Amino acid sequence: MQRVDLAVIGGGIVGLATAWRLSERFPGESIVVLEKERDVGLHQTGRNSGVLHTGIYYRPGSLKAENCRSGKQAMEDFCREHGIPFEICGKVIVATCEEEIPALEEIERRGRANRVVCRRIDVPTLRDLEPHVRGVTALHVPEAGIVDFRRVAQTLASLLEQQGHQIAKGERVVRLTETADRVTLTTVGGTWQAQWAINCGGLYCDRIALLAGLRPAVRIVPFRGEYYDLVPAARSLCRNLIYPVPDPRFPFLGVHFTRMISGGVECGPNAVLALAREGYRKTTVRPGELVQTLAYPGFWRLIARYWRTGVGEMVRSFSKRAFVGALQHLVPDVTRHVLRPGRAGVRAQAVTRDGRLADDFLLDESERMIHVLNAPSPAATSALNIGRLIAEKLANKRQV
Ligand SMILES: Cc1cc2nc3c(=O)[nH]c(=O)nc-3n(C[C@H](O)[C@H](O)[C@H](O)COP(=O)(O)OP(=O)(O)OC[C@H]3O[C@@H](n4cnc5c(N)ncnc54)[C@H](O)[C@@H]3O)c2cc1C
């Protein structure tokens, strides 16, 4: 049995940023990050668009809005301090027809309310910024940027280790017992005892909350996001970041063009139901996990509500022609010949019992734990602030 003051479950960017903030808030206390994989940042953190979001989309006053702006600033400062490359390259959100303008105006309104620098631009200005884009008007958001979040996670892990904290890899938490004065965490490799623990389990956060005896108000439904890569000869079709006007009913931003900090341009991601929580291929099925999803009433209510959109996403997943069609709305010169299948990521999206996609970040508490139950995009951008928020919550919990 190993004893520590604080345990964090999950070595993704949220777990590591939380451990980092805990180390600042509670100096002198020992911390372990328990990660089931052989390395940190292998799931959502290492499989995303790598965009430093500005906070333009989110409902003013929401946790997403509040943590994205200051979290982005903190992320930029952290990258600068630790020599992690990032670039503030700006993005355009493009209305491709008149019908999309009201939704674009709503984004602009939210952006201003959230103090995001943005401006409406006309077609010639849009063409100056992104010569291959077709649209009727657009929003230019100069503060948006790109970074490699996995690299941030790896840097956080090394800094924590340098401070004497532990990053315990290959340690999947399989059992949790909370008593009045401690949490016992049983992993596949042994047992840890902590004063307090934080659940940052990403795609498994709801299962971990259940292990702790919490009855979470949401369950994770995994949505795979598939990407195509532009072949090198076609990369000039996108200079920086080109986004559509998203469907306001969904927390997903729609397939976009993203220049990556490591080079290359990715197109995507779509949003299809995954048949396994870490189902990065269409063919990956985990029957036990699928049964859990199918047994959740919120899942069926979600399907009843959004089946049409779901079918459209499935078609785009199986038909390259349909995927290319969606991209051509924004950049007509894209053809199937310039796209190669790329990576995929899976979003941990919390769904409520009445079938709604939880729109905001969501935290809950059990006796001696804090659980992060919804941390989808822009949680990578916001991670350092989410970590600070959790450290503050824990400080309050300890005083009670
Ligand atoms: C396709 C896609 C595109 C995205 N694009 C962006 C973007 O451009 N910008 C942005 O800000 N955000 C983006 N996001 C969201 C962002 O990636 C996530 O919000 C963020 O990475 C969440 O981090 P996390 O640490 O909560 O989860 P994860 O990175 O998934 O980490 C959770 C960790 O917990 C571990 N774990 C799970 N169960 C256990 C257990 N029982 N015991 C021990 N360890 C366990 C896992 O192995 C994993 O390492 C995107 C996400 C996806 C999927």
XYZ file of C-alpha atoms and ligand atoms in Angstrom:
453
model
C 0.000 0.000 0.000
C 1.398 3.403 -1.030
C 0.272 6.514 0.856
C -0.047 9.999 -0.664
C -1.883 13.174 0.209
C -3.615 13.680 -3.133
C -4.440 11.298 -5.983
C -5.558 12.238 -9.479
C -7.090 9.562 -11.683
C -6.267 10.113 -15.365
C -3.110 11.403 -17.028
C -4.807 13.458 -19.715
C -4.338 17.207 -19.922
C -7.133 17.879 -17.403
C -5.723 15.434 -14.837
C -2.160 16.697 -15.241
C -3.153 20.364 -15.182
C -5.170 19.613 -12.050
C -2.188 17.907 -10.400
C -0.073 20.936 -11.347
C -2.525 23.381 -9.783
C -2.840 21.145 -6.693
C 0.942 21.245 -6.333
C 0.794 25.061 -6.357
C -2.215 25.299 -4.020
C -1.026 22.689 -1.495
C 2.784 22.924 -1.509
C 4.535 20.167 0.398
C 1.739 17.643 -0.147
C 2.501 14.488 -2.121
C 0.594 13.817 -5.343
C 0.187 10.765 -7.553
C -1.397 10.756 -11.009
C -2.731 7.277 -11.776
C -2.850 6.616 -15.526
C -3.964 3.311 -16.998
C -1.880 3.605 -20.188
C 1.869 3.258 -20.722
C 2.118 7.020 -21.280
C 0.215 10.236 -20.614
C -2.066 12.019 -23.053
C -2.863 9.086 -25.319
C -6.626 9.564 -25.520
C -8.575 12.808 -26.057
C -5.504 14.884 -25.187
C -3.463 13.316 -27.988
C -6.256 13.013 -30.523
C -7.798 16.431 -31.036
C -7.641 19.395 -33.404
C -4.981 21.189 -31.372
C -6.823 24.502 -31.452
C -6.426 27.111 -28.735
C -10.034 28.207 -28.550
C -10.882 31.801 -27.731
C -14.221 31.295 -25.969
C -16.281 32.838 -28.746
C -18.941 30.126 -28.968
C -19.947 29.670 -25.365
C -22.921 30.960 -23.433
C -21.755 34.002 -21.420
C -21.430 33.080 -17.753
C -20.973 29.362 -18.473
C -17.980 27.490 -17.099
C -16.791 27.023 -20.680
C -16.866 30.766 -21.350
C -15.217 31.672 -18.049
C -12.490 29.048 -18.132
C -11.713 29.158 -21.832
C -10.551 32.762 -21.959
C -8.407 32.749 -18.876
C -7.401 29.136 -19.506
C -6.121 30.051 -22.955
C -4.083 32.885 -21.497
C -2.672 30.544 -18.846
C -1.905 27.932 -21.533
C -0.045 30.487 -23.652
C 1.961 31.675 -20.633
C 2.762 28.059 -19.719
C 3.894 27.272 -23.287
C 6.051 30.391 -23.399
C 7.664 29.595 -20.059
C 8.413 25.973 -20.963
C 9.404 26.353 -24.610
C 6.382 24.597 -26.101
C 5.670 25.847 -29.634
C 2.305 27.480 -30.240
C 1.052 29.999 -32.744
C -1.701 32.593 -32.616
C -2.711 32.323 -36.248
C -6.365 33.419 -36.147
C -9.402 31.733 -37.594
C -12.398 32.456 -39.754
C -15.942 31.223 -39.085
C -17.642 31.269 -42.440
C -21.330 31.625 -43.334
C -21.731 29.891 -46.687
C -25.303 31.146 -47.302
C -27.683 33.847 -46.056
C -29.532 31.368 -43.806
C -26.417 30.898 -41.675
C -26.007 34.603 -40.928
C -28.330 34.757 -37.861
C -26.348 31.931 -36.195
C -23.094 33.721 -37.076
C -24.485 36.906 -35.529
C -25.309 34.997 -32.345
C -21.701 33.756 -32.182
C -20.486 37.316 -32.660
C -22.805 38.495 -29.878
C -21.521 35.773 -27.538
C -17.953 36.570 -28.518
C -18.368 40.226 -27.594
C -20.091 39.310 -24.323
C -17.124 37.031 -23.571
C -14.664 39.835 -24.506
C -13.237 37.931 -27.471
C -11.673 40.102 -30.147
C -13.603 39.406 -33.362
C -14.888 41.288 -36.378
C -17.315 40.687 -39.208
C -15.546 40.641 -42.555
C -16.771 40.906 -46.131
C -15.971 38.545 -48.970
C -12.855 40.383 -50.290
C -11.342 40.480 -46.786
C -12.188 36.807 -46.295
C -10.470 36.060 -49.615
C -7.384 37.979 -48.472
C -7.196 35.828 -45.364
C -8.213 32.499 -46.915
C -8.115 32.706 -50.729
C -9.826 29.350 -51.320
C -12.815 29.821 -49.056
C -16.283 30.462 -50.394
C -18.694 32.322 -48.161
C -21.125 35.222 -48.007
C -19.658 36.729 -44.853
C -17.442 35.582 -41.976
C -16.172 36.318 -38.507
C -12.441 36.793 -38.130
C -11.116 35.759 -34.726
C -7.454 36.793 -34.685
C -6.738 35.401 -31.183
C -7.336 31.725 -32.053
C -4.218 29.585 -32.081
C -2.702 26.134 -32.454
C -0.629 23.960 -30.131
C 0.154 20.291 -29.459
C -1.812 19.477 -26.290
C -0.079 16.119 -25.861
C 3.218 17.947 -25.656
C 1.727 20.208 -22.971
C 0.601 17.082 -21.067
C 4.052 15.509 -21.326
C 5.672 18.719 -20.068
C 3.286 18.902 -17.101
C 4.085 15.260 -16.263
C 7.865 15.902 -16.317
C 7.529 19.038 -14.197
C 5.453 17.168 -11.619
C 8.047 14.397 -11.498
C 10.835 16.951 -11.091
C 8.974 18.238 -8.038
C 8.989 14.728 -6.567
C 5.389 13.785 -7.425
C 4.573 10.475 -9.076
C 3.122 9.751 -12.489
C 2.159 6.105 -12.089
C 1.608 4.563 -15.529
C -0.139 1.272 -16.228
C -2.231 1.827 -13.092
C -5.876 1.426 -14.058
C -8.120 2.213 -11.121
C -10.564 -0.661 -10.697
C -11.951 -0.028 -7.207
C -12.529 2.960 -4.963
C -13.442 3.059 -1.309
C -14.131 6.338 0.445
C -14.235 6.590 4.214
C -14.546 9.642 6.456
C -10.818 10.375 6.342
C -9.362 8.755 3.210
C -9.835 7.260 -0.244
C -8.435 3.839 -1.077
C -7.717 3.388 -4.762
C -7.161 -0.138 -5.985
C -5.417 -0.390 -9.332
C -4.456 -3.360 -11.480
C -0.965 -3.042 -9.959
C -1.598 -2.349 -6.264
C -3.285 -0.117 -3.728
C -2.937 3.590 -3.017
C -4.299 5.495 -0.092
C -4.936 9.238 -0.387
C -6.499 11.946 1.734
C -8.399 13.245 -1.277
C -8.810 12.156 -4.892
C -9.842 13.796 -8.142
C -11.470 11.892 -10.991
C -10.233 13.137 -14.372
C -10.918 9.858 -16.175
C -12.123 11.395 -19.465
C -14.005 8.729 -21.428
C -14.381 6.665 -18.225
C -15.150 9.446 -15.745
C -18.745 8.299 -15.185
C -17.640 4.700 -14.563
C -15.069 5.947 -12.039
C -17.745 8.069 -10.330
C -19.921 4.951 -10.080
C -16.988 3.077 -8.508
C -16.910 5.799 -5.849
C -20.576 5.227 -5.097
C -21.752 8.457 -6.746
C -24.882 8.289 -8.879
C -23.845 10.790 -11.566
C -26.569 12.789 -13.282
C -24.998 12.045 -16.663
C -23.363 9.193 -18.551
C -20.594 9.417 -21.125
C -21.624 8.640 -24.672
C -18.555 8.372 -26.907
C -18.604 10.293 -30.204
C -15.815 9.475 -32.621
C -14.397 12.307 -34.693
C -12.671 11.231 -37.900
C -10.207 13.337 -39.848
C -8.769 13.413 -43.337
C -5.346 14.918 -44.088
C -4.733 17.236 -47.025
C -1.936 15.846 -49.190
C 1.152 18.128 -49.099
C 0.499 19.548 -52.587
C -2.962 20.748 -51.499
C -2.073 22.265 -48.126
C -2.190 25.758 -49.576
C -5.985 25.399 -49.694
C -5.985 26.347 -46.006
C -3.708 28.982 -44.518
C -4.816 28.736 -40.896
C -8.161 27.688 -39.379
C -11.387 27.581 -41.388
C -14.609 26.789 -39.504
C -18.242 26.543 -40.578
C -21.085 28.105 -38.615
C -21.931 25.294 -36.192
C -25.394 23.921 -35.609
C -26.360 25.784 -32.395
C -28.176 22.671 -31.043
C -24.891 20.750 -30.727
C -21.704 21.281 -28.781
C -19.660 20.091 -31.806
C -18.200 22.708 -34.117
C -18.687 21.017 -37.506
C -15.988 19.716 -39.856
C -13.279 22.318 -40.253
C -9.821 22.835 -41.737
C -7.061 22.982 -39.155
C -3.427 23.754 -39.726
C -1.498 21.715 -37.201
C 1.449 23.090 -35.223
C 3.510 20.080 -36.337
C 2.781 20.837 -40.010
C 0.032 19.553 -42.253
C -3.663 20.348 -42.470
C -6.396 18.174 -41.004
C -10.007 18.204 -42.140
C -12.688 17.120 -39.693
C -13.786 15.904 -37.239
C -17.244 14.514 -37.863
C -19.201 13.186 -34.851
C -20.365 9.568 -35.025
C -21.456 7.346 -32.210
C -18.532 5.070 -31.271
C -19.186 1.439 -30.381
C -16.420 1.539 -27.769
C -15.239 4.363 -25.545
C -11.791 4.184 -27.059
C -13.135 3.042 -30.424
C -10.829 4.844 -32.822
C -11.811 2.612 -35.741
C -15.278 2.009 -37.111
C -14.773 -1.705 -36.489
C -13.824 -1.438 -32.805
C -16.659 -2.772 -30.676
C -16.573 -3.448 -26.936
C -19.767 -5.346 -26.244
C -19.764 -4.591 -22.494
C -19.462 -0.851 -23.094
C -22.029 -0.931 -25.856
C -24.492 -2.671 -23.548
C -23.880 0.021 -20.899
C -24.678 2.713 -23.469
C -27.771 0.903 -24.755
C -29.035 0.350 -21.206
C -28.992 4.088 -20.483
C -32.402 5.724 -21.011
C -30.724 9.041 -21.866
C -29.112 7.401 -24.883
C -32.468 6.422 -26.418
C -33.906 9.874 -25.725
C -30.845 11.358 -27.440
C -31.410 9.131 -30.468
C -35.115 10.020 -30.584
C -34.202 13.695 -30.556
C -31.316 13.773 -33.015
C -31.567 10.661 -35.182
C -31.650 12.666 -38.405
C -28.361 14.407 -37.639
C -26.924 11.080 -36.460
C -27.752 9.403 -39.752
C -26.143 12.273 -41.678
C -22.961 11.881 -39.611
C -22.931 8.112 -40.199
C -23.246 8.670 -43.951
C -20.308 11.091 -43.811
C -18.335 8.489 -41.880
C -18.853 5.699 -44.405
C -18.872 7.812 -47.569
C -15.808 9.843 -48.439
C -17.897 11.545 -51.103
C -20.308 12.846 -48.436
C -17.414 13.988 -46.211
C -15.813 15.811 -49.153
C -19.192 17.389 -49.908
C -19.294 18.931 -46.418
C -15.761 20.281 -46.842
C -16.551 21.683 -50.294
C -19.208 23.932 -48.772
C -16.309 25.854 -47.276
C -13.523 25.209 -49.783
C -14.932 24.202 -53.190
C -11.503 23.265 -54.604
C -11.119 20.324 -52.211
C -11.524 17.029 -54.031
C -11.417 13.423 -52.863
C -8.012 13.047 -54.526
C -6.325 15.515 -52.183
C -7.598 13.867 -49.000
C -6.026 10.896 -47.230
C -7.663 9.158 -44.257
C -6.153 10.563 -41.067
C -6.470 10.007 -37.332
C -9.560 9.776 -35.204
C -10.364 10.886 -31.686
C -13.285 10.053 -29.420
C -15.066 12.767 -27.468
C -16.251 12.004 -23.946
C -19.636 13.682 -24.187
C -21.888 13.611 -21.146
C -25.565 12.954 -21.836
C -28.306 13.634 -19.301
C -31.055 11.121 -18.460
C -33.503 13.121 -20.551
C -31.288 12.763 -23.612
C -29.581 16.158 -23.748
C -25.931 16.682 -24.617
C -24.489 18.385 -21.547
C -23.382 21.738 -22.857
C -21.101 22.942 -20.097
C -18.191 21.571 -18.082
C -19.577 19.572 -15.191
C -18.082 18.783 -11.781
C -19.582 16.762 -8.955
C -18.389 15.664 -5.514
C -18.498 12.604 -3.348
C -17.257 12.360 0.258
C -13.540 12.826 -0.405
C -13.465 13.178 -4.164
C -14.156 15.710 -6.908
C -15.308 14.258 -10.225
C -14.915 15.926 -13.616
C -17.963 14.548 -15.430
C -17.948 16.595 -18.629
C -14.783 18.079 -20.075
C -15.199 18.168 -23.846
C -13.782 20.887 -26.112
C -12.534 23.491 -25.155
C -11.294 21.620 -22.057
C -7.794 21.163 -23.463
C -7.471 24.927 -23.977
C -9.035 25.545 -20.554
C -7.220 22.777 -18.648
C -5.010 24.995 -16.483
C -8.044 26.944 -15.348
C -10.160 23.848 -14.767
C -7.268 22.630 -12.617
C -7.284 25.875 -10.652
C -11.049 25.657 -10.174
C -10.709 22.110 -8.818
C -7.891 23.115 -6.465
C -10.103 25.911 -5.086
C -13.048 23.539 -4.703
C -10.832 21.112 -2.836
C -9.555 23.880 -0.549
C -13.185 24.711 0.350
C -14.056 21.047 0.824
C -11.141 20.607 3.223
C -12.375 23.456 5.413
C -15.813 21.911 5.932
C -11.792 14.939 -32.020
C -11.573 15.931 -30.924
C -11.190 17.247 -31.211
C -10.990 18.161 -30.175
N -10.476 19.406 -30.461
C -10.165 20.246 -29.442
C -9.524 21.478 -29.690
O -9.166 21.802 -30.816
N -9.279 22.299 -28.640
C -9.624 21.971 -27.352
O -9.412 22.771 -26.436
N -10.199 20.781 -27.085
C -10.451 19.917 -28.101
N -11.001 18.694 -27.830
C -11.328 18.351 -26.446
C -10.092 17.948 -25.656
O -9.284 17.049 -26.365
C -10.566 17.335 -24.347
O -11.481 18.216 -23.756
C -9.428 17.098 -23.366
O -8.356 16.436 -23.980
C -9.945 16.305 -22.185
O -8.846 15.928 -21.405
P -9.008 14.846 -20.266
O -7.748 14.831 -19.514
O -10.289 15.118 -19.539
O -9.288 13.476 -21.051
P -8.274 12.407 -21.659
O -7.214 13.057 -22.451
O -9.128 11.417 -22.368
O -7.603 11.771 -20.390
C -8.262 10.896 -19.509
C -7.239 9.895 -19.032
O -7.804 9.076 -18.029
C -7.244 7.793 -18.181
N -8.130 6.842 -17.497
C -9.402 6.516 -17.817
N -9.883 5.600 -16.957
C -8.903 5.358 -16.054
C -8.811 4.500 -14.918
N -9.809 3.713 -14.527
N -7.653 4.495 -14.218
C -6.597 5.287 -14.590
N -6.643 6.099 -15.674
C -7.779 6.148 -16.394
C -7.190 7.597 -19.682
O -6.299 6.573 -20.078
C -6.771 8.976 -20.154
O -5.378 9.114 -20.307
C -11.214 17.757 -28.842
C -11.564 16.433 -28.552
C -11.719 15.517 -29.568
C -12.017 14.091 -29.227
